[in-house]
Coordinates of C-alpha atoms in Angstrom, one line a residue:
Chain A
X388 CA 50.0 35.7 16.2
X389 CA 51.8 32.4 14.7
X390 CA 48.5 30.6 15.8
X391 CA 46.0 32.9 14.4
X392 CA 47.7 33.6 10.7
X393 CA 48.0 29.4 10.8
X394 CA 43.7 29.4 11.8
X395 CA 43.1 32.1 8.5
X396 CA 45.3 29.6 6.5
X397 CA 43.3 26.6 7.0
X398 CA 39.9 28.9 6.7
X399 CA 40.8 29.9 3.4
X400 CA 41.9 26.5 2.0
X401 CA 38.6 24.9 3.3
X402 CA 36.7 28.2 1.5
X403 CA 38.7 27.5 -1.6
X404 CA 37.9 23.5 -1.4
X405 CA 34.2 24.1 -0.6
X406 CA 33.9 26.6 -3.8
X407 CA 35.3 24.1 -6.4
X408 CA 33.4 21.1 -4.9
X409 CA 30.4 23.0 -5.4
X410 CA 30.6 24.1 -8.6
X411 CA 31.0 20.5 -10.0
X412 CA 29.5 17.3 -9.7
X413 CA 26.3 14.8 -11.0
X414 CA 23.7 16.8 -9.0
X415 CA 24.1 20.3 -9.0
X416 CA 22.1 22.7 -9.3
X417 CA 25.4 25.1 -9.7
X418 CA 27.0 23.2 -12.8
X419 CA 24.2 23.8 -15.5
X420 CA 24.5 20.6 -18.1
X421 CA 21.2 21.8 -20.1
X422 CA 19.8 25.1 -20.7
X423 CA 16.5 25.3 -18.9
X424 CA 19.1 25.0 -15.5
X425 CA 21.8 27.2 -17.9
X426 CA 19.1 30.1 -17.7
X427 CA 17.8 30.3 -14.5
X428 CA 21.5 29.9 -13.7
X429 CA 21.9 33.4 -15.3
X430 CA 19.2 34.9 -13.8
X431 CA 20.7 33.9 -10.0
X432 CA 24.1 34.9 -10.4
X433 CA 23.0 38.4 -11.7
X434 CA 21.1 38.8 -8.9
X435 CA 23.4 37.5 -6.2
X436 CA 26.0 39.7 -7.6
X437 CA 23.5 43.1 -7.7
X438 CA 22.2 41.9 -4.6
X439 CA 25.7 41.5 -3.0
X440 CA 26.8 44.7 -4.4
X441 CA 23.9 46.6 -3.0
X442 CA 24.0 45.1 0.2
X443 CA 27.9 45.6 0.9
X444 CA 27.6 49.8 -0.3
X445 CA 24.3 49.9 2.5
X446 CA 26.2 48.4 5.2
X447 CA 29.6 50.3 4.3
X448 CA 27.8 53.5 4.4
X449 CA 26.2 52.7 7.3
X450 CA 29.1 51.9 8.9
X451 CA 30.7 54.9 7.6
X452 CA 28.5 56.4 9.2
X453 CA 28.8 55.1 12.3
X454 CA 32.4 55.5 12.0
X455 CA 33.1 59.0 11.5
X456 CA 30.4 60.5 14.1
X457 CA 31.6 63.6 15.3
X458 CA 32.1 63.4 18.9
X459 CA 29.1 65.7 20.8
X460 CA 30.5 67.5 23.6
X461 CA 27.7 69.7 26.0
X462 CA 28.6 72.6 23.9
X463 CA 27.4 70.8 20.9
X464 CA 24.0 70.7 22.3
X465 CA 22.6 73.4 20.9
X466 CA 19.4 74.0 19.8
X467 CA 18.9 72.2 16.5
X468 CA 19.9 75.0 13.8
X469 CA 17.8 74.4 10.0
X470 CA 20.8 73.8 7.6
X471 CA 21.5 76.0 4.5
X472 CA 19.0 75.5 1.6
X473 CA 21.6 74.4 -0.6
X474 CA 22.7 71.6 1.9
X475 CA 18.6 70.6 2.5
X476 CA 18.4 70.0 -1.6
X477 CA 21.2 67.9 -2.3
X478 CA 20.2 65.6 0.8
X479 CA 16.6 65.3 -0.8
X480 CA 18.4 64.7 -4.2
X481 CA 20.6 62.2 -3.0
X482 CA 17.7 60.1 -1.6
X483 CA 15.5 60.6 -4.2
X484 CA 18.4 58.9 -6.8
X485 CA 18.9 56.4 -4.6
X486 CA 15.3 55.4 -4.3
X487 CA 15.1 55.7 -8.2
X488 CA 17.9 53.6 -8.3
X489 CA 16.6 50.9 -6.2
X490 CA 13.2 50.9 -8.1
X491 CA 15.3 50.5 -11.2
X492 CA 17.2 47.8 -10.4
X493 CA 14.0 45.9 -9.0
X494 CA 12.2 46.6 -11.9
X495 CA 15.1 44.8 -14.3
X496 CA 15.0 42.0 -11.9
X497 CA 11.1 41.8 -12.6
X498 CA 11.9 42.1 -16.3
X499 CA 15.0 39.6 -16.1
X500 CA 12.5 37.2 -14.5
X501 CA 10.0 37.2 -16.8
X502 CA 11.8 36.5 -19.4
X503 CA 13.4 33.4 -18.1
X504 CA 10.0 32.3 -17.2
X505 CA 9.1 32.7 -21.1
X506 CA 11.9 30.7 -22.3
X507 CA 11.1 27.9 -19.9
X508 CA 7.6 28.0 -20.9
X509 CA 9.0 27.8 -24.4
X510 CA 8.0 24.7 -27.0
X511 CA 10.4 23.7 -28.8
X512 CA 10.2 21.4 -32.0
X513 CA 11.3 18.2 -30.6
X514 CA 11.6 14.8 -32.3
X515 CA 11.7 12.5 -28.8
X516 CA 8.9 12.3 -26.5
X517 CA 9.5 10.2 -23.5
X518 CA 7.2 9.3 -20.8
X519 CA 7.8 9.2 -17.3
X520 CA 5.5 7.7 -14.7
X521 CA 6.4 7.6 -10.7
X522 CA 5.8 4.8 -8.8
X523 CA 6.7 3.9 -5.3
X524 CA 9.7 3.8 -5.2
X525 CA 11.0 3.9 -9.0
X526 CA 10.8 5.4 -12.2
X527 CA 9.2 4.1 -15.0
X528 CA 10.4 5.4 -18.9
X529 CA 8.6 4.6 -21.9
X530 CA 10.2 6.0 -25.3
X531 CA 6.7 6.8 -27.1
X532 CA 6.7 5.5 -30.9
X533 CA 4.1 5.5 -33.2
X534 CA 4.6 2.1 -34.5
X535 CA 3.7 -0.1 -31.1
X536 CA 6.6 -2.2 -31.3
X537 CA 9.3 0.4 -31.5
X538 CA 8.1 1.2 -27.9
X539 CA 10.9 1.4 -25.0
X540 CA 10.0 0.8 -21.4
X541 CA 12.8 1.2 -19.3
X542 CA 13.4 1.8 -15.7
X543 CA 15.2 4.4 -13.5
X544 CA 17.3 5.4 -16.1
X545 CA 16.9 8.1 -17.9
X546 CA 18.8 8.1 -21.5
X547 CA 18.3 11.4 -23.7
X548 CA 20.9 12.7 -26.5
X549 CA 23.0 15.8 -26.5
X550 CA 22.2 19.3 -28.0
X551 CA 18.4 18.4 -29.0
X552 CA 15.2 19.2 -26.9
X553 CA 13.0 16.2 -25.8
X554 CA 9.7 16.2 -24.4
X555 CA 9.4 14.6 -21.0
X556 CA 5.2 13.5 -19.9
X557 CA 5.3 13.7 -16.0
X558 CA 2.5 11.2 -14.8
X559 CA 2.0 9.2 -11.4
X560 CA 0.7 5.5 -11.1
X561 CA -0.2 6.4 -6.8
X562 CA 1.0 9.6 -4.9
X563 CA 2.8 12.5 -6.1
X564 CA 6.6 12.7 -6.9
X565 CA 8.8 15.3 -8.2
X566 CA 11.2 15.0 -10.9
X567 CA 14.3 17.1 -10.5
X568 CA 17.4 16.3 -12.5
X569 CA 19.7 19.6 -10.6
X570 CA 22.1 20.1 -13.7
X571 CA 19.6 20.3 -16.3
X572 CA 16.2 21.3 -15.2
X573 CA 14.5 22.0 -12.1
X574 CA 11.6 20.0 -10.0
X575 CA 8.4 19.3 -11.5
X576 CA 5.0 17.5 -9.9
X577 CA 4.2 13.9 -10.8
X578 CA 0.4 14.1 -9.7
X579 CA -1.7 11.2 -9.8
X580 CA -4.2 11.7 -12.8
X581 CA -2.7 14.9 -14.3
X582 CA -0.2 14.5 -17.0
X583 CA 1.9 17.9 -17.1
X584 CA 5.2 18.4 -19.6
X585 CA 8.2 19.7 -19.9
X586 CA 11.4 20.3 -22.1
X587 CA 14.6 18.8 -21.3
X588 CA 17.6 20.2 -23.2
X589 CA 21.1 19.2 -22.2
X590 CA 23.8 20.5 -24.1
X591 CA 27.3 18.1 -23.2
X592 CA 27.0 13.8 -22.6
X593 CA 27.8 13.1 -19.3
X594 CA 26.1 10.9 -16.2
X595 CA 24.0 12.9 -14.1
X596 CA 21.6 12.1 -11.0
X597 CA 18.0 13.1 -10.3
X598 CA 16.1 12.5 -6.5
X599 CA 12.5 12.3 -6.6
X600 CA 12.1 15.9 -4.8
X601 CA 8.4 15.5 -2.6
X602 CA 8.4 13.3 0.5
X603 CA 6.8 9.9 -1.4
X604 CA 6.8 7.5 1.5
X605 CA 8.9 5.5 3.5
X606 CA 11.6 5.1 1.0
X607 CA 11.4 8.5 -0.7
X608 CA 15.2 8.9 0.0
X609 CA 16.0 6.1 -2.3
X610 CA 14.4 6.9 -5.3
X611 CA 17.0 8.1 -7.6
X612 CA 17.0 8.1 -11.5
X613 CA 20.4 8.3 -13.4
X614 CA 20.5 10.5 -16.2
X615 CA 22.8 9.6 -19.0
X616 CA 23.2 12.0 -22.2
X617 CA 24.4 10.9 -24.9
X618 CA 25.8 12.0 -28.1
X619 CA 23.1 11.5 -30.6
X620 CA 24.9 8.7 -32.6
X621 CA 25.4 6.6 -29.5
X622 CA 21.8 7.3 -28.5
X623 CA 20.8 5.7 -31.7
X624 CA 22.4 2.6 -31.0
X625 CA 21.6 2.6 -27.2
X626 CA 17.6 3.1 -28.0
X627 CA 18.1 0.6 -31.4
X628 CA 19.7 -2.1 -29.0
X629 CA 16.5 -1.7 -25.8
X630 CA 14.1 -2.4 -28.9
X631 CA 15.5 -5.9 -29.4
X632 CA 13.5 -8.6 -27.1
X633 CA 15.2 -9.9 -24.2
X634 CA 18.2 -12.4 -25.2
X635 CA 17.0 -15.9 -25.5
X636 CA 19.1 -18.4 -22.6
X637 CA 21.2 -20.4 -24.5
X638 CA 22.5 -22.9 -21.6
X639 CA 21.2 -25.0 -19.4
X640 CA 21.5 -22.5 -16.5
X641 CA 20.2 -19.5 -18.1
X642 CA 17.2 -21.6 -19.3
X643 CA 16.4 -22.9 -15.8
X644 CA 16.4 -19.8 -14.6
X645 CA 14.1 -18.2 -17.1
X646 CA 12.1 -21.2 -16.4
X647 CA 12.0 -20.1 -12.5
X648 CA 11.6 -16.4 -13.6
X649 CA 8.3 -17.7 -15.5
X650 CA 7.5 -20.1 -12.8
X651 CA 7.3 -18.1 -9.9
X652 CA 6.4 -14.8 -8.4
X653 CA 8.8 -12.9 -10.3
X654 CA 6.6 -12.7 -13.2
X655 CA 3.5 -11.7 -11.3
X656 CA 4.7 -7.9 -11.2
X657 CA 7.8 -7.9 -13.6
X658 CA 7.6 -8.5 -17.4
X659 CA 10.8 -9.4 -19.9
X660 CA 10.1 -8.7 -23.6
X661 CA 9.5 -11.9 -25.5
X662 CA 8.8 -14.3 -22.6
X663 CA 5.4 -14.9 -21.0
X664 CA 6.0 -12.4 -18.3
X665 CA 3.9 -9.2 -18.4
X666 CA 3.8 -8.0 -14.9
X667 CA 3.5 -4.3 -15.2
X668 CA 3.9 -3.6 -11.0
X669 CA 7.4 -3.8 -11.0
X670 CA 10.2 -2.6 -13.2
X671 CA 11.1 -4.2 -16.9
X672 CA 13.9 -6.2 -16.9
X673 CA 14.2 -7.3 -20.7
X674 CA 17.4 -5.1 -20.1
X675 CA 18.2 -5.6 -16.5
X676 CA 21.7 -6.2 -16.6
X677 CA 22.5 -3.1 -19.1
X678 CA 21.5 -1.0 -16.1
X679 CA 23.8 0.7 -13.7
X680 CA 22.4 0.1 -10.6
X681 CA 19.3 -1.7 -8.8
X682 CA 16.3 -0.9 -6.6
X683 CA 16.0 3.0 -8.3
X684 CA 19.6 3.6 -7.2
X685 CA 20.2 1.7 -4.1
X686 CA 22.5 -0.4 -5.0
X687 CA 25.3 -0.7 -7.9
X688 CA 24.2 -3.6 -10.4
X689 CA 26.5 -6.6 -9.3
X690 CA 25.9 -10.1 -9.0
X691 CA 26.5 -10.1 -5.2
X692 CA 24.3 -7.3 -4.8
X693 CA 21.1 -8.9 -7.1
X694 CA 21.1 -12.2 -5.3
X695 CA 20.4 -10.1 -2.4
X696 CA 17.7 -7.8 -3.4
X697 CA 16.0 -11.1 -4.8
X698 CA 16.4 -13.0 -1.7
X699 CA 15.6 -10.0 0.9
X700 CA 15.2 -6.5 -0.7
X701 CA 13.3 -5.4 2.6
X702 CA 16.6 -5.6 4.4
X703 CA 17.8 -3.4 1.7
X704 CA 15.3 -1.2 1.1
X705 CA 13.3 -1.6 3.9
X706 CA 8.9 -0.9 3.2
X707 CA 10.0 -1.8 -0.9
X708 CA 6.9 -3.1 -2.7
X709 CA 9.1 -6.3 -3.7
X710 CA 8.8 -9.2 -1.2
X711 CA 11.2 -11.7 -0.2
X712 CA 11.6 -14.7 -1.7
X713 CA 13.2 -17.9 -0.5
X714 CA 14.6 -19.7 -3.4
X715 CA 17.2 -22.7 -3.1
X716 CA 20.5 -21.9 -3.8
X717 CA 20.6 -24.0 -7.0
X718 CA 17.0 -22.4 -8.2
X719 CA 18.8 -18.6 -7.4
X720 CA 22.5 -18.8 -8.9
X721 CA 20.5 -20.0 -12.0
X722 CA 18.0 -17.2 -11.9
X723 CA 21.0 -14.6 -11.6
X724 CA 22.5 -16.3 -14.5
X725 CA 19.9 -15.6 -16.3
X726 CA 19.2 -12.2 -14.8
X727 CA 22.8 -11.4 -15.7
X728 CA 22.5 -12.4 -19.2
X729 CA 20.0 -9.8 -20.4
X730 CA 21.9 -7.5 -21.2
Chain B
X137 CA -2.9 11.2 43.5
X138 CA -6.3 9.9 44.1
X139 CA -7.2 5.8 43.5
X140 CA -9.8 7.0 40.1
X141 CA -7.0 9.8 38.7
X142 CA -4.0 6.6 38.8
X143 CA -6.4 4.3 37.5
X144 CA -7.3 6.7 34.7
X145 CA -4.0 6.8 33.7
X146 CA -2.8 3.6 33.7
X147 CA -5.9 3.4 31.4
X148 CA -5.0 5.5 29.2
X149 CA -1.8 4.0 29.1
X150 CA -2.9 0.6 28.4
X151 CA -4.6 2.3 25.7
X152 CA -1.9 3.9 24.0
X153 CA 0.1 0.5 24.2
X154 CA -2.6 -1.5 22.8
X155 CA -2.7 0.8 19.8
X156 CA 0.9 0.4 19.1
X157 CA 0.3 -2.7 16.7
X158 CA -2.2 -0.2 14.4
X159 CA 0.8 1.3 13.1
X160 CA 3.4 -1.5 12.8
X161 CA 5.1 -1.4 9.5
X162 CA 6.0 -5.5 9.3
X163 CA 8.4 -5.1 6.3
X164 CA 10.5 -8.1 6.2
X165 CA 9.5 -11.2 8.7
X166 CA 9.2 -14.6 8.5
X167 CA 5.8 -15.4 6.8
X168 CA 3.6 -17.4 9.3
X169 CA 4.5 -20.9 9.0
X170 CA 1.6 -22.8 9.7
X171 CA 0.1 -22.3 6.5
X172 CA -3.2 -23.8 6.1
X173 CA -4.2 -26.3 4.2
X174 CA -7.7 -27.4 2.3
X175 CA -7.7 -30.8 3.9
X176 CA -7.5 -28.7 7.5
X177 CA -10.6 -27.0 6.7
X178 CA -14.5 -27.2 7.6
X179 CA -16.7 -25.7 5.0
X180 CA -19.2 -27.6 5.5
X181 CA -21.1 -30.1 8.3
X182 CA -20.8 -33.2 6.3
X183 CA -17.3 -35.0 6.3
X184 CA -16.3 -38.2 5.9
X185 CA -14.8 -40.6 8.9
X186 CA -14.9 -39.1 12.7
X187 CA -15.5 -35.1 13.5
X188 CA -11.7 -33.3 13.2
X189 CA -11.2 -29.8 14.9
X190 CA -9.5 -27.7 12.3
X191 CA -6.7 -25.5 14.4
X192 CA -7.8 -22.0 14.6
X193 CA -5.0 -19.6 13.0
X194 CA -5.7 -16.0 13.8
X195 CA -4.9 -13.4 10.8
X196 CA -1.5 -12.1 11.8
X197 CA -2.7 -8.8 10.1
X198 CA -6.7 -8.3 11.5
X199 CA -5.4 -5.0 13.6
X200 CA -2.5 -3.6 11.2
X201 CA -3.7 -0.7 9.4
X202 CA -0.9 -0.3 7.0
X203 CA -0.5 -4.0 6.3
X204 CA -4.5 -3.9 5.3
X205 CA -3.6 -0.9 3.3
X206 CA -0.9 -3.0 1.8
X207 CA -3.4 -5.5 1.2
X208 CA -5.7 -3.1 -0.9
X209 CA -2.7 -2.1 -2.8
X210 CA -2.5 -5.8 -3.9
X211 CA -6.1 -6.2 -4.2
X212 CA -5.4 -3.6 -7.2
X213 CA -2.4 -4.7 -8.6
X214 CA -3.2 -7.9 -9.1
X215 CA -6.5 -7.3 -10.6
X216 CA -8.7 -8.7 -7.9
X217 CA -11.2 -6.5 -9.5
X218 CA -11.3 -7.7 -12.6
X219 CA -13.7 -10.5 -11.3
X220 CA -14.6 -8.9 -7.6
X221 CA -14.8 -5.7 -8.8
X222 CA -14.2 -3.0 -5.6
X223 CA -15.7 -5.9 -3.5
X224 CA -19.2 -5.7 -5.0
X225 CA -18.7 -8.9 -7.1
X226 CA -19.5 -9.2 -10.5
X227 CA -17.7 -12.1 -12.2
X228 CA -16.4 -13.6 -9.1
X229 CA -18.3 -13.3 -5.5
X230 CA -19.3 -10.3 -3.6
X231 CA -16.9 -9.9 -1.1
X232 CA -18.3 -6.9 1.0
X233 CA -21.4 -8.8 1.7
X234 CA -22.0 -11.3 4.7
X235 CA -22.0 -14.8 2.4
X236 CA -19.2 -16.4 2.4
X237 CA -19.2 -19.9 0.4
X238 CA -15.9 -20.9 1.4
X239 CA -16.0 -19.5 4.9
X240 CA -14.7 -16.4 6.4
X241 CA -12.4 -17.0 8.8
X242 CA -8.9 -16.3 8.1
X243 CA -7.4 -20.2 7.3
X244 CA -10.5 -20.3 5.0
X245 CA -9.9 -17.3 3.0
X246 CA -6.0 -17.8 3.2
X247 CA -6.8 -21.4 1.5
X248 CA -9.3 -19.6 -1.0
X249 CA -6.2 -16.8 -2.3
X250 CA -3.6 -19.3 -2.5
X251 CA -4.8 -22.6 -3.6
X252 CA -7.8 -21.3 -6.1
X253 CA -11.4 -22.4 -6.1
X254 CA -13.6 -23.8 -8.9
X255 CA -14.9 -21.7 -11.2
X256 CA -12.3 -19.6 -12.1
X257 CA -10.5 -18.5 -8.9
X258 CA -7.0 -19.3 -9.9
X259 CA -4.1 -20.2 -7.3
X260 CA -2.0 -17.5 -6.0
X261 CA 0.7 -19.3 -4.2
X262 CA 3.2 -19.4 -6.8
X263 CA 2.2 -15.9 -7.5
X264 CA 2.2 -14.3 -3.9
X265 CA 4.1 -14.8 -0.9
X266 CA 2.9 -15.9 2.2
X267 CA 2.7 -12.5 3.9
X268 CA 1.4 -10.4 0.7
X269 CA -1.6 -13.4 0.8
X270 CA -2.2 -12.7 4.6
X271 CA -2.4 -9.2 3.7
X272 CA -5.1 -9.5 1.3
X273 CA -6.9 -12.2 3.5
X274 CA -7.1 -9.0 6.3
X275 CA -8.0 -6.6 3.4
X276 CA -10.9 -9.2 2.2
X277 CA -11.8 -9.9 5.7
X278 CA -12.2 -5.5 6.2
X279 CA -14.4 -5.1 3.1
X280 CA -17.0 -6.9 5.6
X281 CA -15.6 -5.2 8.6
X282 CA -14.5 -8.5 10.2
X283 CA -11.3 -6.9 11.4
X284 CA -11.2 -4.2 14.3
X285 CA -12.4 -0.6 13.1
X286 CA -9.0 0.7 13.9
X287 CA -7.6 -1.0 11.1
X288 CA -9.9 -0.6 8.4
X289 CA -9.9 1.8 5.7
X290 CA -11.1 5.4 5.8
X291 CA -11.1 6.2 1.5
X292 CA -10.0 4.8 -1.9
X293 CA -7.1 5.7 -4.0
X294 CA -10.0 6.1 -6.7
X295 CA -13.8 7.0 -7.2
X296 CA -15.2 6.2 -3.5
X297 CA -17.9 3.5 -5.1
X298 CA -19.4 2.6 -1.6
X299 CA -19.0 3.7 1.9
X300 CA -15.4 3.2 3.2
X301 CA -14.4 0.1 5.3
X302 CA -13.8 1.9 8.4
X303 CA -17.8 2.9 8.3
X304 CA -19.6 -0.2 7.3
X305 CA -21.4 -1.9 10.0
X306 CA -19.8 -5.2 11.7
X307 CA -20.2 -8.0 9.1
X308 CA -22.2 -11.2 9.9
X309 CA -20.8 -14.2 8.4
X310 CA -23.0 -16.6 7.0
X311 CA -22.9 -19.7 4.9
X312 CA -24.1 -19.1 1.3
X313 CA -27.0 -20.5 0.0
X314 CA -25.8 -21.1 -3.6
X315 CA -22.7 -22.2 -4.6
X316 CA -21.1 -20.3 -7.5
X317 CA -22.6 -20.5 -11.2
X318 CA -25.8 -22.0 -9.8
X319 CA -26.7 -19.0 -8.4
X320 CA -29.5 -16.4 -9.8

């Protein structure tokens, strides 16, 4: 008895644990940070709780029924006698409201679900376009400008302001991805050739983290964008400091190590605003070390961490487009310096 | 079980096994480390001082399907076909046709990627690293169907401007005739 009351104790705590770990958290689709998620959000939970609803009155009544059988003896066996009119018609009545009622109900789900597909489809007036190309296995941003050399590109991490909608351009550079940011929108297609668009509005700052959502390749798993709303003062001054070029090295170690940057393979597939590298393969780095992490989420941005993706990155992220490169040690602690100072 | 029906299988096995390499994904491994050199190489009959014998290096990559495939992807990105064009030539030499001025065995073309040639082939070594160039020399060496048919290509990532690698007869290297920009 003890044993049994202790078992329903540690049930419910771990149902109680579950329910507020799910409701919270940088990707999920349960915690709505922007309304395109905020509305289809609405449109689950009213139909999980009809749906529930409906479901527990079927099965009580069935068991009910069930229940409460009258127990047939070999007296009760009688030939089957036609029951009174009056019983007949509110049998037929009862069946036919409940049919109407379930027609009803499916017919305000239909009605429900069209309208949440209109507000999706929705344009709003928006005053930020950014566009978003998939590569294997990272995210490429571009803030679009007019003026050429307002133009952001930034990498695998996604920076949009509060309470405003913003245009997102969904393109691929080689095999389809899928952008899905759980808290504020859901997936989308990133097709090779097709450029489709959609609308994100989140409505509080906060971190959040999108997975590219269709099998990509061999690292699929680790290509993760962070998404990072801001208020829209400090995403002024975030997108008014990724417009400056890269900072100039102003020692002898940071110079050296631009000077290997520019020398060797690095530059072949990544570019740095203001320098001679232009690579357009890999990620930009004229902001590297502003970023949180490296290698599209794999690892946090620390120094340790760096000299390692530059020296192996297929140990880390095994099948990565980057290849290894064997540097001295003097040639690489001055190329992190240097990597570490553009910030 | 009858002598033909074991022999059959072990066949078949020996089959399977020897397409095991097709597939290998060779994602981080020590590039090969006899890299050739220009002064190792024979490109044509005429050489000063005694007759050397270059060593023969095979193309670690000839029967690897994906690292060919890898090899293509770098044959776009780093704008091979801004002079080759999708193999046809144009700028720079044809590479899907059976000239070769600089010779088509793997040393030869490995030499050709990473040290440059005249007339506008630039160097790739500083560019490249060993095992991305030995890539491409396998790609180069497919668009000629040099490497086994198993490895080849079967379609483009774009507009399919010539028959896929995988169906192009065996290549037959020969020597060129002209040398580049005395040609036409």
């Amino acid at each position: 008895m003890r044993r049994s009351r202790r078992l329903h104790g540690v049930a419910t705590c771990v149902v109680l644990v579950s329910c507020v770990v799910a409701c919270h958290g940088p990707q999920n689709v349960l915690d709505p940070a922007g309304s395109p998620n905020r509305i289809v959000n609405r449109l689950f939970w009213s139909m999980l709780v009809v749906s529930a609803t409906v479901w527990i009155g079927v099965v009580g009544a069935a068991l009910w029924g069930a229940l409460t059988r009258r127990r047939t003896t070999r007296e009760d066996l009688e030939p089957v006698v036609d029951l009174p009119n009056d019983d007949k018609q509110r049998q037929t009545r009862l069946v036919g409201a409940l049919i109407a009622g379930t027609a009803l109900i499916l017919l305000l789900f239909l009605v429900f679900d069209f309208t949440v597909g209109r507000a999706l489809a929705e344009h709003p007036n928006r005053a930020l376009t950014i566009e978003i190309i998939g590569h294997q296995w990272w995210w490429e941003i571009q803030y679009v400008d007019a003026d050429p050399s307002k133009i952001v590109v930034d990498a695998n991490e996604l920076h949009i302001p509060a309470g405003e909608p913003v245009q997102v351009t969904l393109s691929s550079r080689d095999v389809i991805h899928s952008f899905w940011v759980p808290n504020i929108i859901g997936k989308r297609d990133l097709i090779p050739g097709y450029t489709s668009s959609i609308f994100l509005d989140a409505d509080r700052p906060g971190t959040y983290r999108a997975q590219c959502a269709e099998f990509c390749g061999v690292e699929h798993a680790k290509m993760a964008l962070t998404v990072i709303v801001h208020s829209r003062a400090d995403f002024t001054t975030w997108l008014a400091a990724q417009r400056a070029p890269a900072t100039e090295p102003n020692d002898s170690s940071t110079k050296e190590g631009q000077r290997i940057f520019l020398a060797g393979p690095c530059s072949s597939c990544h570019s740095i605003t203001g320098t001679a590298a232009y690579g357009t393969i890999g990620p930009d780095l004229t902001h590297l070390a502003s970023r949180k992490t490296i290698g599209a989420g794999a690892l946090a941005n620390t120094r340790g961490n760096l000299a390692g993706w530059v020296v192996d990155p297929q140990s880390l992220k095994p099948g990565v487009r980057m290849p290894s490169n064997q540097l001295a040690p003097k040639d690489l602690l001055a190329l992190l310096d240097y990597l570490e100072s553009l910030k | 079980m009858s002598s033909a029906s074991s022999s059959l299988v072990m066949l078949v096995g020996l089959l399977v096994t020897a397409g095991c390499e097709r597939e290998n994904h060779h994602f981080s491994e020590v590039p090969p480390t006899a890299t050739p050199s220009a002064s190792a190489l024979v490109v044509s009959e005429l050489q000063p001082g005694p007759a050397t014998i270059a060593p023969k290096i095979d193309a670690p990559y000839d029967d690897n399907a994906y690292a060919v495939s890898e090899g293509k992807t770098l044959f776009t990105s780093m704008n091979c076909s801004g002079c080759h064009f999708e193999g046809g030539g144009g700028i720079g030499p044809a590479l899907m046709d059976d000239e070769w001025i600089y010779g088509s065995e793997p040393q030869q073309i490995f030499a050709s990627i990473a040290e440059g040639r005249p007339n506008g082939m630039p160097a790739w070594e500083y560019r490249l690293s060993t095992q991305q160039i030995w890539e491409l020399v396998s790609f180069v060496r497919s668009l000629s169907s040099l490497n086994p048919k198993g490895a080849r290509g079967g379609r483009d990532d774009h507009m399919m401007l010539k028959p896929p690698e995988v169906s192009t007869p065996k290549g037959k290297p020969k020597t060129a005739s002209a040398l580049p920009g005395t040609q036409h």
